[in-house]
Structure formats: C-alpha cells, structure tokens
C-alpha cells in the first residue's frame, strides 16, 4: 500500500510537471498584449472563473493586488446578480475557463461588450466562445490531466496558476515594482517591519531617554544609567547636542582608574560615539549597531539634537531580526 501511494503521488507530480514544461514556449504576442493591457489599465483588474478556475483566480487576483495592480475576484454567478455593476469601462476582466464555454459567459460577454470592458481569456480551448471574444488569449491547455480518470482538474489548474504568476511577475517587473512597494502592501508582515519602520517609530522618547549634561556628576550619570537600563547615557550640551555617551564600560574604567564620583561626566564619557538619525530606516540603523558591536545608541534629529534612544531589543520586538 505504501509503495502504491508513493507511486501515485510521483506520477501525479511528473504529469503536472510535464504539462507545465510546455508553458514557456506558448508565451508570445497574446501574452504581451495581455500584460500591456493590464499595465495600461486605469481602473481595476477583475478576475473571474467558476469552480476550480475560480479558486485559482482568487489567488491570481491576490498576487496582482499585492504586486502593484489593483485587482479583485468576482464570482461569475454573483456577477450576474448585481456584481457586474462593479465593473466599469476602464477596468479589465480576466476570465478563467478551461473549456471557454461556461454558461455564465453567454450573459457576461454581451454585458462587457456593452460597457466596452476589455476581456482577457485564460483557457485551454483556443476556438471557444471565451477565446473568440477576448482581446488576448493565454493558453493553459494540457494533453492530459494528472487525474487517472481524466476528470478532476489537476494539470490544468497547475497551468492556470503558473500562467497567472507569469503574467503578474511580468507586469510587476515592467512597472518597476520593488520590495519597498511590496512592503507597503504587507505592513503587518516581516518585510513590512524591515522596510517601512523608521528609527523614530521604534525609539524611546521623553522620560525614557537616558540623558545628562556635560557638567553632571559621575554619580548622577550612574543613577541615570541605572534608571533607564539602556546601557548608556547621552551626554549633551545646553543646546541638546550630543557630545558623547557614558556607558557601563566608561563607569568601570573611571572607577578602576581611581576617578571620583563627584567629577563631571564630561571627563569620563566616550566622546563623539555613534548616533542614529531619527528618519533613517530601522533596518539600516540596526545594521550599524551590529557592525559596531554595540547594543544601543542615542537618536538625533536633522540638527543633531537628541530626540530619542534605541537598543537592539527595540528592533527585535518590532520584528526586525
């Protein structure tokens, strides 16, 4: 039984891969026409299809939407009961039907023609009513389904999915859609956290900022270190310009050298030090800390004034790993 299951699974995959391997050679003028139609669309791309084609169509619409093309899925039956009202002349309809003769098309195609909506077809039958009515036809035909009864859509649904991905990726790259654009469509994901967050989104503010003046005593600077637990204190002049940082290491070195706790912190601090710009990308700021092998830094504005503080834990908590 186990060997039978493995063999059935392998045969299915081999058949689907064999059918899919023919797709690249089918891309030609119709593919270019379909892609250009989507690129030049000033409205939305509506994807539609019945049954398994509809399930794949939902994924294609989602891929288009997440890669810079406004798109959504409309079920053909719902379209005939009111949802056609969502489709305008500036939109494009991508209809998926392997047979190209879904009965819903008899009513949908005339309505699209009345509205002057551009129709794109993804079908396995090049002479079907759908193909003949479309401005461009994407060929997803197969010689055989992987289903041993040649009934369940298998190879054909794989072809549909792959053709949809090919179309979406071609359009995306032509538009110059990049990873930051992608992140804006996925703000809650890991990529959104990495690319959209700025330092000022994550930094500690107001009373949570460890800071002292140049004339503050070592004792008081030590108390500030303890209060905030960030591992450093920003040392500023009277104009809030960061002149250095006072760290746990600076304190230890000062005490080992016999320094007095009543002395001014300006004499014990690390002058200059690393500061981060509030408007810089969080991922870039984290990389600076990692490369310099430090765990925290003051944050300054465009004028160099102290405006916050941040450490590696703040990045990790925001999902920037």
Protein backbone atom coordinates (compact mmCIF):
# COMPACT_ATOMS: atom_id res chain seq x y z
CA UNK A 1 0.00 0.00 0.00
CA UNK A 2 2.78 2.44 0.91
CA UNK A 3 4.58 1.90 -2.37
CA UNK A 4 1.33 2.36 -4.29
CA UNK A 5 0.71 5.69 -2.56
CA UNK A 6 4.22 6.91 -3.34
CA UNK A 7 3.97 5.85 -6.96
CA UNK A 8 0.59 7.55 -7.38
CA UNK A 9 1.98 10.74 -5.91
CA UNK A 10 5.10 10.67 -8.08
CA UNK A 11 3.09 10.01 -11.22
CA UNK A 12 0.82 12.96 -10.47
CA UNK A 13 3.76 15.30 -9.99
CA UNK A 14 5.52 14.04 -13.10
CA UNK A 15 2.44 14.52 -15.25
CA UNK A 16 1.83 18.03 -13.92
CA UNK A 17 5.47 18.99 -14.40
CA UNK A 18 5.41 17.61 -17.93
CA UNK A 19 2.37 19.69 -18.84
CA UNK A 20 3.74 22.80 -17.14
CA UNK A 21 7.04 22.47 -19.00
CA UNK A 22 5.22 23.35 -22.23
CA UNK A 23 4.03 26.74 -20.98
CA UNK A 24 7.16 28.84 -21.66
CA UNK A 25 7.03 28.09 -25.38
CA UNK A 26 3.42 29.34 -25.57
CA UNK A 27 4.22 32.86 -24.47
CA UNK A 28 4.05 35.19 -27.44
CA UNK A 29 2.06 38.11 -28.82
CA UNK A 30 -1.05 37.30 -26.79
CA UNK A 31 0.93 37.26 -23.56
CA UNK A 32 2.50 40.62 -24.43
CA UNK A 33 -0.92 42.02 -25.33
CA UNK A 34 -2.44 40.77 -22.06
CA UNK A 35 0.41 42.19 -19.98
CA UNK A 36 0.30 45.57 -21.73
CA UNK A 37 -3.47 45.70 -21.31
CA UNK A 38 -3.04 45.31 -17.54
CA UNK A 39 -0.16 47.78 -17.38
CA UNK A 40 -2.20 50.40 -19.26
CA UNK A 41 -5.38 49.73 -17.30
CA UNK A 42 -6.52 52.86 -15.47
CA UNK A 43 -9.10 51.01 -13.42
CA UNK A 44 -9.01 47.60 -11.80
CA UNK A 45 -8.31 44.08 -12.98
CA UNK A 46 -11.24 41.82 -12.17
CA UNK A 47 -10.52 38.09 -12.20
CA UNK A 48 -13.40 35.64 -12.58
CA UNK A 49 -13.93 31.93 -13.05
CA UNK A 50 -16.14 29.02 -11.98
CA UNK A 51 -15.22 26.04 -9.81
CA UNK A 52 -11.51 25.20 -9.59
CA UNK A 53 -10.75 28.01 -12.04
CA UNK A 54 -12.36 30.38 -9.57
CA UNK A 55 -10.21 29.13 -6.70
CA UNK A 56 -7.07 29.71 -8.76
CA UNK A 57 -8.49 33.03 -9.93
CA UNK A 58 -8.71 34.26 -6.34
CA UNK A 59 -5.02 33.56 -5.90
CA UNK A 60 -4.14 35.32 -9.17
CA UNK A 61 -6.17 38.38 -8.12
CA UNK A 62 -4.41 38.41 -4.76
CA UNK A 63 -0.99 38.16 -6.42
CA UNK A 64 -1.78 41.03 -8.78
CA UNK A 65 -3.08 43.17 -5.92
CA UNK A 66 0.00 42.57 -3.76
CA UNK A 67 2.39 43.38 -6.59
CA UNK A 68 1.06 46.76 -7.63
CA UNK A 69 -2.03 46.04 -9.75
CA UNK A 70 -5.41 46.90 -8.18
CA UNK A 71 -7.33 43.64 -8.59
CA UNK A 72 -10.07 41.57 -7.01
CA UNK A 73 -12.04 38.41 -7.72
CA UNK A 74 -15.72 38.33 -8.74
CA UNK A 75 -17.63 35.07 -8.89
CA UNK A 76 -19.45 34.70 -12.25
CA UNK A 77 -22.75 33.83 -10.61
CA UNK A 78 -22.52 36.86 -8.33
CA UNK A 79 -21.61 38.98 -11.35
CA UNK A 80 -24.93 38.02 -12.95
CA UNK A 81 -26.80 39.00 -9.81
CA UNK A 82 -25.50 42.52 -9.31
CA UNK A 83 -21.72 42.44 -9.15
CA UNK A 84 -21.39 43.37 -12.81
CA UNK A 85 -22.22 46.83 -11.52
CA UNK A 86 -18.72 46.97 -10.01
CA UNK A 87 -17.12 46.67 -13.43
CA UNK A 88 -16.51 49.87 -15.39
CA UNK A 89 -15.30 50.61 -18.90
CA UNK A 90 -11.80 51.44 -17.64
CA UNK A 91 -11.48 48.03 -15.99
CA UNK A 92 -10.10 44.79 -17.41
CA UNK A 93 -11.76 41.41 -16.87
CA UNK A 94 -9.56 38.30 -16.84
CA UNK A 95 -11.89 35.30 -17.18
CA UNK A 96 -10.59 31.81 -16.49
CA UNK A 97 -12.37 28.83 -18.04
CA UNK A 98 -10.60 25.76 -19.33
CA UNK A 99 -13.46 24.91 -21.71
CA UNK A 100 -14.08 28.55 -22.54
CA UNK A 101 -17.78 27.79 -22.74
CA UNK A 102 -19.04 28.29 -19.19
CA UNK A 103 -22.76 29.03 -19.49
CA UNK A 104 -22.36 32.25 -17.48
CA UNK A 105 -20.31 33.65 -20.35
CA UNK A 106 -23.42 33.74 -22.57
CA UNK A 107 -24.73 36.55 -20.38
CA UNK A 108 -21.47 38.11 -19.21
CA UNK A 109 -19.78 38.68 -22.59
CA UNK A 110 -22.58 40.83 -24.08
CA UNK A 111 -22.68 42.96 -20.92
CA UNK A 112 -18.92 43.51 -21.11
CA UNK A 113 -19.19 44.49 -24.75
CA UNK A 114 -21.93 46.99 -23.89
CA UNK A 115 -19.66 48.56 -21.27
CA UNK A 116 -16.58 48.42 -23.52
CA UNK A 117 -14.71 46.42 -20.89
CA UNK A 118 -11.56 44.72 -22.19
CA UNK A 119 -11.75 40.94 -21.84
CA UNK A 120 -8.71 38.72 -21.38
CA UNK A 121 -9.07 34.94 -21.53
CA UNK A 122 -7.20 32.16 -19.80
CA UNK A 123 -8.45 28.97 -21.43
CA UNK A 124 -7.47 25.60 -22.82
CA UNK A 125 -9.67 25.93 -25.93
CA UNK A 126 -8.45 28.46 -28.47
CA UNK A 127 -11.70 28.39 -30.53
CA UNK A 128 -14.11 28.62 -27.61
CA UNK A 129 -16.64 31.46 -27.21
CA UNK A 130 -14.44 32.96 -24.48
CA UNK A 131 -11.31 32.89 -26.63
CA UNK A 132 -13.09 34.36 -29.64
CA UNK A 133 -14.47 37.25 -27.59
CA UNK A 134 -11.20 38.08 -25.83
CA UNK A 135 -8.58 40.65 -26.77
CA UNK A 136 -5.83 38.23 -25.75
CA UNK A 137 -5.83 34.50 -25.03
CA UNK A 138 -3.47 32.80 -22.59
CA UNK A 139 -3.20 29.11 -23.47
CA UNK A 140 -3.37 26.79 -20.44
CA UNK A 141 -4.25 23.63 -22.39
CA UNK A 142 -2.98 20.21 -21.35
CA UNK A 143 -2.70 16.90 -23.17
CA UNK A 144 -3.90 15.06 -20.09
CA UNK A 145 -4.92 15.75 -16.53
CA UNK A 146 -2.99 14.02 -13.76
CA UNK A 147 -6.26 12.54 -12.56
CA UNK A 148 -6.28 8.85 -13.63
CA UNK A 149 -9.92 9.26 -14.66
CA UNK A 150 -9.02 12.39 -16.66
CA UNK A 151 -11.80 14.20 -14.80
CA UNK A 152 -10.51 16.23 -11.83
CA UNK A 153 -8.74 19.45 -12.90
CA UNK A 154 -5.11 18.87 -11.90
CA UNK A 155 -2.57 19.57 -14.61
CA UNK A 156 -4.82 22.30 -15.97
CA UNK A 157 -5.13 24.08 -12.61
CA UNK A 158 -1.36 23.99 -12.20
CA UNK A 159 -1.02 25.54 -15.65
CA UNK A 160 -3.57 28.19 -14.72
CA UNK A 161 -1.73 29.09 -11.54
CA UNK A 162 1.63 29.27 -13.29
CA UNK A 163 0.31 31.34 -16.18
CA UNK A 164 -1.23 33.76 -13.69
CA UNK A 165 2.07 34.05 -11.86
CA UNK A 166 3.93 34.63 -15.12
CA UNK A 167 1.54 37.42 -16.05
CA UNK A 168 1.70 39.07 -12.62
CA UNK A 169 5.50 38.91 -12.43
CA UNK A 170 5.93 40.30 -15.96
CA UNK A 171 3.64 43.22 -15.14
CA UNK A 172 5.31 43.81 -11.78
CA UNK A 173 8.82 43.95 -13.22
CA UNK A 174 7.78 46.16 -16.12
CA UNK A 175 6.31 48.65 -13.64
CA UNK A 176 9.49 48.66 -11.58
CA UNK A 177 7.60 47.46 -8.51
CA UNK A 178 10.22 46.87 -5.79
CA UNK A 179 10.45 45.35 -2.33
CA UNK A 180 9.54 48.60 -0.60
CA UNK A 181 6.38 48.83 -2.72
CA UNK A 182 5.65 45.22 -1.77
CA UNK A 183 6.17 46.02 1.91
CA UNK A 184 3.54 48.79 1.72
CA UNK A 185 1.02 46.13 0.71
CA UNK A 186 2.17 43.93 3.61
CA UNK A 187 2.74 46.36 6.50
CA UNK A 188 2.00 43.74 9.15
CA UNK A 189 4.45 41.19 7.77
CA UNK A 190 8.15 40.72 8.47
CA UNK A 191 9.08 42.51 5.26
CA UNK A 192 6.92 45.48 6.21
CA UNK A 193 8.62 45.69 9.58
CA UNK A 194 12.05 45.60 7.94
CA UNK A 195 11.43 48.12 5.20
CA UNK A 196 8.78 50.53 6.44
CA UNK A 197 9.80 51.21 10.02
CA UNK A 198 11.99 54.23 10.69
CA UNK A 199 14.07 54.72 13.80
CA UNK A 200 11.63 57.30 15.16
CA UNK A 201 8.85 54.68 15.04
CA UNK A 202 10.72 52.44 17.50
CA UNK A 203 12.87 54.73 19.64
CA UNK A 204 12.35 55.57 23.29
CA UNK A 205 11.12 59.07 23.95
CA UNK A 206 10.79 61.75 26.60
CA UNK A 207 11.46 60.42 30.11
CA UNK A 208 12.64 57.08 28.72
CA UNK A 209 15.65 58.79 27.07
CA UNK A 210 18.80 58.42 29.22
CA UNK A 211 20.46 61.85 29.16
CA UNK A 212 22.63 64.13 31.27
CA UNK A 213 24.52 67.41 30.80
CA UNK A 214 28.29 67.71 30.41
CA UNK A 215 28.52 69.14 33.91
CA UNK A 216 26.51 66.34 35.55
CA UNK A 217 28.43 64.39 38.19
CA UNK A 218 29.56 60.81 37.62
CA UNK A 219 27.28 59.79 40.50
CA UNK A 220 24.20 61.31 38.87
CA UNK A 221 25.16 59.88 35.48
CA UNK A 222 25.46 56.47 37.13
CA UNK A 223 21.98 56.89 38.60
CA UNK A 224 20.65 57.75 35.13
CA UNK A 225 22.30 54.62 33.76
CA UNK A 226 20.55 52.57 36.41
CA UNK A 227 17.18 54.32 35.94
CA UNK A 228 16.81 53.60 32.22
CA UNK A 229 18.74 50.33 31.95
CA UNK A 230 19.72 51.03 28.36
CA UNK A 231 23.45 50.59 28.95
CA UNK A 232 24.34 54.16 28.04
CA UNK A 233 23.53 57.77 28.76
CA UNK A 234 23.63 60.52 26.12
CA UNK A 235 25.78 63.43 27.29
CA UNK A 236 24.56 66.74 25.86
CA UNK A 237 25.44 70.40 25.96
CA UNK A 238 22.96 73.13 26.81
CA UNK A 239 21.58 73.05 23.26
CA UNK A 240 20.77 69.30 23.44
CA UNK A 241 23.61 68.50 21.05
CA UNK A 242 25.04 65.03 21.77
CA UNK A 243 28.72 65.37 22.71
CA UNK A 244 29.30 61.78 23.75
CA UNK A 245 27.94 58.80 25.61
CA UNK A 246 28.57 57.50 29.10
CA UNK A 247 28.35 53.71 29.29
CA UNK A 248 28.68 50.96 31.87
CA UNK A 249 32.17 50.40 30.49
CA UNK A 250 33.09 54.06 30.93
CA UNK A 251 31.95 53.91 34.55
CA UNK A 252 34.03 50.82 35.29
CA UNK A 253 37.11 52.30 33.67
CA UNK A 254 36.65 55.54 35.61
CA UNK A 255 36.35 53.80 38.94
CA UNK A 256 39.25 51.40 38.28
CA UNK A 257 41.39 54.43 37.42
CA UNK A 258 40.59 55.99 40.77
CA UNK A 259 38.23 58.65 39.45
CA UNK A 260 35.92 60.45 41.86
CA UNK A 261 32.14 60.10 41.69
CA UNK A 262 31.84 63.84 42.19
CA UNK A 263 33.74 64.64 38.97
CA UNK A 264 31.89 65.85 35.88
CA UNK A 265 30.76 63.14 33.47
CA UNK A 266 32.30 65.03 30.54
CA UNK A 267 35.71 63.84 31.68
CA UNK A 268 34.71 60.17 31.75
CA UNK A 269 32.44 59.83 28.74
CA UNK A 270 33.27 58.40 25.32
CA UNK A 271 33.47 61.48 23.13
CA UNK A 272 31.52 61.51 19.90
CA UNK A 273 30.17 57.98 19.86
CA UNK A 274 27.61 56.52 17.48
CA UNK A 275 24.32 58.37 16.99
CA UNK A 276 21.44 57.30 14.78
CA UNK A 277 19.25 59.52 12.64
CA UNK A 278 15.58 59.55 13.60
CA UNK A 279 14.46 59.42 9.95
CA UNK A 280 16.76 56.59 8.89
CA UNK A 281 15.38 53.13 8.14
CA UNK A 282 15.24 50.94 11.22
CA UNK A 283 16.87 48.02 9.42
CA UNK A 284 19.84 50.21 8.44
CA UNK A 285 20.18 51.54 11.98
CA UNK A 286 20.17 48.02 13.39
CA UNK A 287 22.90 47.03 10.95
CA UNK A 288 25.03 49.94 12.18
CA UNK A 289 24.74 48.75 15.77
CA UNK A 290 25.57 45.19 14.76
CA UNK A 291 28.62 46.21 12.73
CA UNK A 292 29.94 48.45 15.51
CA UNK A 293 29.23 45.70 18.06
CA UNK A 294 27.24 48.00 20.32
CA UNK A 295 23.80 47.40 21.78
CA UNK A 296 22.34 50.91 21.99
CA UNK A 297 22.72 54.47 20.71
CA UNK A 298 21.22 57.94 21.09
CA UNK A 299 18.91 59.13 18.31
CA UNK A 300 19.25 62.65 16.89
CA UNK A 301 17.21 64.79 14.53
CA UNK A 302 18.44 66.53 11.38
CA UNK A 303 20.01 69.28 13.51
CA UNK A 304 21.91 66.79 15.64
CA UNK A 305 19.75 67.35 18.73
CA UNK A 306 18.90 64.45 20.99
CA UNK A 307 15.39 63.20 20.26
CA UNK A 308 15.40 59.58 21.43
CA UNK A 309 17.34 56.44 22.23
CA UNK A 310 17.16 52.86 20.99
CA UNK A 311 18.74 49.48 21.58
CA UNK A 312 18.82 46.15 19.77
CA UNK A 313 15.94 44.78 21.82
CA UNK A 314 13.69 47.51 20.45
CA UNK A 315 14.43 46.30 16.91
CA UNK A 316 13.82 42.66 17.78
CA UNK A 317 10.49 43.45 19.45
CA UNK A 318 9.39 45.20 16.24
CA UNK A 319 10.16 42.06 14.22
CA UNK A 320 13.35 43.42 12.67
CA UNK A 321 15.68 40.45 13.01
